[in-house]
Coordinates of C-alpha atoms in Angstrom, one line a residue:
X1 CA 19.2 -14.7 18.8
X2 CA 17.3 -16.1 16.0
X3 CA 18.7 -16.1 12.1
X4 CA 17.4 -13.1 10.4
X5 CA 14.8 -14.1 8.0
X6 CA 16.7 -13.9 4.5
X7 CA 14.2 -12.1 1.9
X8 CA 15.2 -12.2 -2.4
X9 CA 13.1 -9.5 -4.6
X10 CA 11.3 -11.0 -7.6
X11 CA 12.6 -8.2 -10.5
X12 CA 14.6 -5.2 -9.9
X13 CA 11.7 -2.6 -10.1
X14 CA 12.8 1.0 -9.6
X15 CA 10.4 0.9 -6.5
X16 CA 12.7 -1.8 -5.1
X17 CA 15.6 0.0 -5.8
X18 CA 14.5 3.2 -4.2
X19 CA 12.5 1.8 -1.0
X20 CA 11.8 -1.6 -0.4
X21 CA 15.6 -3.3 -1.2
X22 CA 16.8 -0.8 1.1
X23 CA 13.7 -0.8 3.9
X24 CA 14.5 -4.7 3.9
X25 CA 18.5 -4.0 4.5
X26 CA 17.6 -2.0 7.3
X27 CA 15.1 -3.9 9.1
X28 CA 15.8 -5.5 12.1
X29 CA 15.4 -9.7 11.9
X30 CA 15.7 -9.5 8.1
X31 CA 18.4 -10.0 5.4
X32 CA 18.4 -8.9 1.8
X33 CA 19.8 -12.0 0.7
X34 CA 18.5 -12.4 -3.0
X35 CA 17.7 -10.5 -6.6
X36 CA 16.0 -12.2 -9.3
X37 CA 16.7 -10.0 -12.9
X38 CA 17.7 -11.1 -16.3
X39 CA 19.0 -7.6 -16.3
X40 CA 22.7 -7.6 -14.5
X41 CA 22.8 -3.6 -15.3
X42 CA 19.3 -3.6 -12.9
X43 CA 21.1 -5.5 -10.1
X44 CA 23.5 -2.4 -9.7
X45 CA 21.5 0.1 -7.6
X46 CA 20.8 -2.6 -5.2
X47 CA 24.4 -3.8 -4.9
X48 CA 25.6 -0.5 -3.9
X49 CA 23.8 -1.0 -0.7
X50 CA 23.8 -4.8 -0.5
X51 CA 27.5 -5.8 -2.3
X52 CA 27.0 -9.1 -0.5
X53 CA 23.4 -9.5 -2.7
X54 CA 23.5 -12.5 -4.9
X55 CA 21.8 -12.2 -7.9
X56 CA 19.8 -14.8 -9.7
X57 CA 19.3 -14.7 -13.5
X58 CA 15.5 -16.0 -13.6
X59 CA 12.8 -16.0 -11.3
X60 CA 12.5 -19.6 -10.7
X61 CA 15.9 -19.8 -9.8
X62 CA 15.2 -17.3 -6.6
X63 CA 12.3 -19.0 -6.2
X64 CA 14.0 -22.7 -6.2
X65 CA 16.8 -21.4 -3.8
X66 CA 16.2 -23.3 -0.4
X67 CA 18.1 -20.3 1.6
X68 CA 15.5 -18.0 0.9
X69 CA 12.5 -18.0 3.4
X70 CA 10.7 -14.8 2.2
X71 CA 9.8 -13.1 -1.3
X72 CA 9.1 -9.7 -2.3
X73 CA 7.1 -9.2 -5.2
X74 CA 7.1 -5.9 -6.9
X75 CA 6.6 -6.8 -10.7
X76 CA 3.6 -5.5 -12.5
X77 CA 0.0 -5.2 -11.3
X78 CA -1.2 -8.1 -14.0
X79 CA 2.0 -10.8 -12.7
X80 CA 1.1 -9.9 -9.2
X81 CA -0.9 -12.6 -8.6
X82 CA 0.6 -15.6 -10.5
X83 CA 4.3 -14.9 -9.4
X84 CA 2.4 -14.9 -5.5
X85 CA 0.9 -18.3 -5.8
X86 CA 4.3 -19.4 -7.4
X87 CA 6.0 -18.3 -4.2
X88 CA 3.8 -20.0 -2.0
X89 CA 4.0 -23.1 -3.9
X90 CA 7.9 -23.1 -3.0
X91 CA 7.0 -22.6 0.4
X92 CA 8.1 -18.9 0.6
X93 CA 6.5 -16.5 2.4
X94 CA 4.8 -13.5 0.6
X95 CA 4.9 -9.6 0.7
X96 CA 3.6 -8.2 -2.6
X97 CA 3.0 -5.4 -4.0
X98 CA 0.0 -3.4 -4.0
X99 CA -3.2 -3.7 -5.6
X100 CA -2.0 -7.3 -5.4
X101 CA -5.0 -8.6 -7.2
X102 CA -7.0 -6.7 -10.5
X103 CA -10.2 -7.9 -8.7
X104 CA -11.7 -8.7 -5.4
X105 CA -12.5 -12.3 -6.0
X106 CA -8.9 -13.1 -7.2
X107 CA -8.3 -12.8 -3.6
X108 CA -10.3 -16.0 -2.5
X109 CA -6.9 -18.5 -4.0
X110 CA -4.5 -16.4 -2.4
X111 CA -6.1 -16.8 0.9
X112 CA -7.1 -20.6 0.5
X113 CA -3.1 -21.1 -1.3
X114 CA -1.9 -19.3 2.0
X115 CA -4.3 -21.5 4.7
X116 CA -3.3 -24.4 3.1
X117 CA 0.4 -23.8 3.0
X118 CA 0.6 -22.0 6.6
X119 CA 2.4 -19.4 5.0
X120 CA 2.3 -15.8 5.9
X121 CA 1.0 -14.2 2.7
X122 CA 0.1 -10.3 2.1
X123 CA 0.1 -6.9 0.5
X124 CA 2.4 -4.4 0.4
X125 CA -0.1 -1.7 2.0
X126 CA 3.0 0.0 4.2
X127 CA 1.0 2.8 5.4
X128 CA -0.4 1.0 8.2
X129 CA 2.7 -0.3 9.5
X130 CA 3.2 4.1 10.1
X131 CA 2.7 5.0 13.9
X132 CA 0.5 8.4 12.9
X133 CA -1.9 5.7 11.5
X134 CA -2.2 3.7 14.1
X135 CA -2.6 6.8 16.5
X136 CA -5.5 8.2 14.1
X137 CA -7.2 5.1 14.5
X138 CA -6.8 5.1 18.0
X139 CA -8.1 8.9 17.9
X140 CA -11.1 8.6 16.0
X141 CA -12.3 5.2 17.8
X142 CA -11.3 6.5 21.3
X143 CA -13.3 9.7 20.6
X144 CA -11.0 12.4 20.1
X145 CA -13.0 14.7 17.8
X146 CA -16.4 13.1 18.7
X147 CA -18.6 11.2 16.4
X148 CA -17.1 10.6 13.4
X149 CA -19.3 12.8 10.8
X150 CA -17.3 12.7 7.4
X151 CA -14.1 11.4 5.8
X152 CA -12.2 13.6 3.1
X153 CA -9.3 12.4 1.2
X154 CA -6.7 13.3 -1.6
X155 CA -4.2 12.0 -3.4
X156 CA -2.6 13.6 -6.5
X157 CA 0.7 13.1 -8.5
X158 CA 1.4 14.1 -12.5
X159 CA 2.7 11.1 -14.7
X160 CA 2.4 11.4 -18.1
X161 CA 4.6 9.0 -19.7
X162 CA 3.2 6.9 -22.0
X163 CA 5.7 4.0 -21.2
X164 CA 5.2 3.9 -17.7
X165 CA 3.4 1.2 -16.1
X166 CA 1.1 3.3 -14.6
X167 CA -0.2 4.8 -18.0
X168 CA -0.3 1.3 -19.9
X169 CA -4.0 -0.5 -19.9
X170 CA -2.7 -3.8 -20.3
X171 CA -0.6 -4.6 -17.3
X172 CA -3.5 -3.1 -14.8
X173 CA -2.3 0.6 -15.0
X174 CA -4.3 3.1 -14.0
X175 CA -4.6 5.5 -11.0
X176 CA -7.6 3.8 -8.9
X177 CA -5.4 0.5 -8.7
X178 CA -2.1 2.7 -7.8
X179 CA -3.2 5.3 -5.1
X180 CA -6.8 4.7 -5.0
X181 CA -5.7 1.8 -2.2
X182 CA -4.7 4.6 -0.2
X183 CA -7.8 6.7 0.1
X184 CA -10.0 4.1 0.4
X185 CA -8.0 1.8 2.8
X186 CA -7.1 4.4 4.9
X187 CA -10.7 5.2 6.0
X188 CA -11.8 1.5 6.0
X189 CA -8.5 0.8 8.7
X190 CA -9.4 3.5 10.3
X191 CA -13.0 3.4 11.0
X192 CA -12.9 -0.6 11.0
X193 CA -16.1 -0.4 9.1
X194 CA -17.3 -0.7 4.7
X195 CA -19.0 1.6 2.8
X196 CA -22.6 0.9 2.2
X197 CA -23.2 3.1 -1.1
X198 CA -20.8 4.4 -3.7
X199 CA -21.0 6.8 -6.5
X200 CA -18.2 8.3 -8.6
X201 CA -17.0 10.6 -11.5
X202 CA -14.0 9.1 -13.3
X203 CA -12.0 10.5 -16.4
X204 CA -10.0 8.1 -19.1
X205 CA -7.0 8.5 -21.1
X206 CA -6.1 5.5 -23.5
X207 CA -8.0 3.2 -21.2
X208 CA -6.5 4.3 -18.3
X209 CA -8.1 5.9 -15.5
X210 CA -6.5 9.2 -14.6
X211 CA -8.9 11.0 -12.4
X212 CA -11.4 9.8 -10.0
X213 CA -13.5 11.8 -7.9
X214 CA -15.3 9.1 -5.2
X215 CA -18.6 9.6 -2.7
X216 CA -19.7 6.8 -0.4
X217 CA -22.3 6.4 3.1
X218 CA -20.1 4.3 5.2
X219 CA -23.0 3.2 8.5
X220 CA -21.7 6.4 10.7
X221 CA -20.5 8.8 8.4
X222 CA -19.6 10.4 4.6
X223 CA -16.8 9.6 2.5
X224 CA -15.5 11.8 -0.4
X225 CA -12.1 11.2 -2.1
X226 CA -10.4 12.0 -5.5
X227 CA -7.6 10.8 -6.5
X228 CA -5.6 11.6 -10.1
X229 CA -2.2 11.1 -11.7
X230 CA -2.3 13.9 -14.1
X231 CA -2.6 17.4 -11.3
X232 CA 0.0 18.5 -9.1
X233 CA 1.1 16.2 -6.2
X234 CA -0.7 17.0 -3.5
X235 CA -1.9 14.2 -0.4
X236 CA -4.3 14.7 2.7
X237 CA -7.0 13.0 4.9
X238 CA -9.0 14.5 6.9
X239 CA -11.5 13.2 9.5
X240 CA -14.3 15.4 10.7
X241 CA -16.5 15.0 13.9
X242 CA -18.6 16.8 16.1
X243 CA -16.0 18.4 18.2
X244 CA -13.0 18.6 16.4
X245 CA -11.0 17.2 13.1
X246 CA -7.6 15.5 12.6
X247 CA -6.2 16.2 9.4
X248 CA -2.9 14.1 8.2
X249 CA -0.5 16.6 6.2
X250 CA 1.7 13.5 4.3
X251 CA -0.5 10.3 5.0
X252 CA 0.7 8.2 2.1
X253 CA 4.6 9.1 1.2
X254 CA 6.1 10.7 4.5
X255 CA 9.4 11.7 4.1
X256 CA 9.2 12.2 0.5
X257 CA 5.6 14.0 -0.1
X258 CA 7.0 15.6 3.6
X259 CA 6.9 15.0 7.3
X260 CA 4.3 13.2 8.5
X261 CA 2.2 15.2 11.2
X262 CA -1.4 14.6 12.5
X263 CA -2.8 18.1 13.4
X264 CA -5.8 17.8 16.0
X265 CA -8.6 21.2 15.7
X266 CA -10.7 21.5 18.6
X267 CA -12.5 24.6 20.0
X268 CA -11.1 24.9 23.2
X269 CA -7.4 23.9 22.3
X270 CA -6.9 25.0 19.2
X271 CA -4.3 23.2 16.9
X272 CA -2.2 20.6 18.6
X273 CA 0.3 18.8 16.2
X274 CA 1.9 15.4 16.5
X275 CA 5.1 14.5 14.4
X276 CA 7.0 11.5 13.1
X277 CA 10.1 13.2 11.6
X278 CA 12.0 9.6 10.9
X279 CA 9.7 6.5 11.1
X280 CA 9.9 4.4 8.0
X281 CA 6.3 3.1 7.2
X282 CA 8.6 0.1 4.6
X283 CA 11.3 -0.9 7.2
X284 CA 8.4 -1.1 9.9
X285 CA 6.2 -3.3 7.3
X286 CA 9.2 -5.3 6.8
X287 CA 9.9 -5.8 11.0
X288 CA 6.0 -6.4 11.3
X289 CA 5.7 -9.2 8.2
X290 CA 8.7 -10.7 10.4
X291 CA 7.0 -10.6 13.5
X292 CA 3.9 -12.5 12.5
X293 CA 6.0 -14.9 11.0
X294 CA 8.5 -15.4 13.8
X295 CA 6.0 -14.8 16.4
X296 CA 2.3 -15.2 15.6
X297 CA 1.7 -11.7 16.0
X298 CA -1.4 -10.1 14.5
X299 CA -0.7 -8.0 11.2
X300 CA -2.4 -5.2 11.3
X301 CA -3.6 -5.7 6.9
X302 CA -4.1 -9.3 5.9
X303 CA -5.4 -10.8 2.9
X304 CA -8.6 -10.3 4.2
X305 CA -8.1 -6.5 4.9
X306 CA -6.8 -6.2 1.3
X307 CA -9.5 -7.7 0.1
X308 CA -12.1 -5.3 1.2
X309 CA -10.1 -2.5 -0.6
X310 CA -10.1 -4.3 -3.8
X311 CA -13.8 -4.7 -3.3
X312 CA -14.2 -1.2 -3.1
X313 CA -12.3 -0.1 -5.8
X314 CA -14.3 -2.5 -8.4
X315 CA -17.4 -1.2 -7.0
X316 CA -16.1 2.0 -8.2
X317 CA -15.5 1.1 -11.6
X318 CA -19.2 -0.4 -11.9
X319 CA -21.1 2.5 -11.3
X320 CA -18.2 5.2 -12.2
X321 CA -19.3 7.6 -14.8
X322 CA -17.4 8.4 -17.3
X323 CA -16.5 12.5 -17.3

């Protein structure tokens, strides 16, 4: 049996602590080997499930360590992209955080630093990694509910602390960047296909985008999403055809936002539901990064995938107004 691949974290975000540093524990053919924090009081949530973690005081120290194959990058949206190339130059492999770039064309080095390294380089986009993904794609393109006529989504949480990196301008805050990649990625990995027009409504706060409300013609069917970190958490997607509709009921967080079900409405057979009561969408985007790496397999959202979501959200921002 081959050596696990042995990953290090690049800051000891909360996120790490909560999901990732533990998904990466789990995972089959991976070892949480490294930490990277200035911060030794940080490193203590991950050593209670990793006491065998060794911690590194700087980045460049994880990043100079020749027994780590494989960084995780969860630091701020704006370092996203600098601490990524920096990895590849060391000849790690990459799994950052999402939106990995602040625009679409910031993309283009990534790709061309991971072509010519021959590193395996992505983003963090676990959902689909998640089994009731990959069975709604399979649903929708196999023909389950018929032609495809319209695409709903929403996404809602409340955050209103000023401090938080999600509320703060200047290190790429705002909720587009943060859970807009889920509405819109969803429906482009799903239907395989871009949207063609795009309109949308969004509302500011300190130069932070708190609500959006989204419309787009993708070439077979509608789009409307909204997305907001200041109403009540609330998360769905719903696809809509001719004869019947498959609505998600915790598309983005299951297990925390709830279980993740697919419910099927058609005429004749009323509601049939699907459940995943215990897949983990982070250890399977962990055992999948490995996989490609190991193996050569296909990965189901590379640079190139994330790259059409960035696209759409800065199309979003161009012709947003402002409510």
């Amino acid at each position: 049996m081959s050596e696990p691949m042995r990953w290090g974290i690049l800051g000891a975000s909360n996120f790490a602590s909560k999901h990732m540093g533990p998904a990466i524990h789990a995972a089959r053919g991976a070892k949480l080997a490294g930490l990277a924090t200035s911060n030794p009081d940080k490193a203590a949530g991950f050593l209670e499930f990793c006491p065998d973690l060794q911690v590194f005081d700087s980045y460049d120290a994880l990043l100079t360590d020749p027994a780590i194959d494989t960084i995780y990058v969860p630091l701020p949206n704006h370092l996203h992209v600098e601490w990524s190339l920096k990895a590849l130059d060391a000849g790690k492999h990459v799994l950052c955080e999402k939106p990995m770039t602040m625009q679409a064309d910031e993309f283009d080095q990534l790709i061309a630093k991971r072509d010519d390294t021959g590193l395996m380089a992505a983003e963090a986009y676990m959902i689909v990694h998640h089994p009731q993904w990959q069975r709604v794609r399979q649903m929708v393109q196999d023909g389950a509910i018929g032609k495809l006529v319209h695409i709903g989504g929403r996404f809602s949480f409340t955050n209103r602390d000023a401090s938080n990196i999600r509320n703060r301008a200047e290190v790429g805050g705002g909720g587009l960047r943060d859970i807009g990649v889920y509405v819109f990625g969803a429906a482009r990995f799903v239907t395989g296909a871009e949207p063609d027009e795009i309109a949308a409504r969004v509302r500011w706060e300190n130069c932070v985008d708190v609500f959006a409300d989204v419309q787009a013609e993708f070439p077979d069917c509608t789009y409307s999403a909204y997305v907001s970190t200041r109403m009540h958490p609330y998360q769905e997607m719903l696809f809509h055809g001719e004869a019947g509709v498959i609505r998600l009921t915790a598309p983005f967080n299951a297990q925390v936002f709830g279980e993740a079900r697919i419910e099927l409405h058609q005429p004749d057979l009323g509601v049939r539901v699907e459940r995943f009561p215990a897949d983990n969408h982070y250890v399977l985007q962990v055992e999948a990064f490995g996989r490609t790496v190991r193996e050569g397999a296909e990965y189901p959202c590379p640079l190139e995938f994330s790259k059409g979501t960035q696209v759409m959200i800065d199309r979003v921002f161009d012709v947003a107004r402002t409510l």
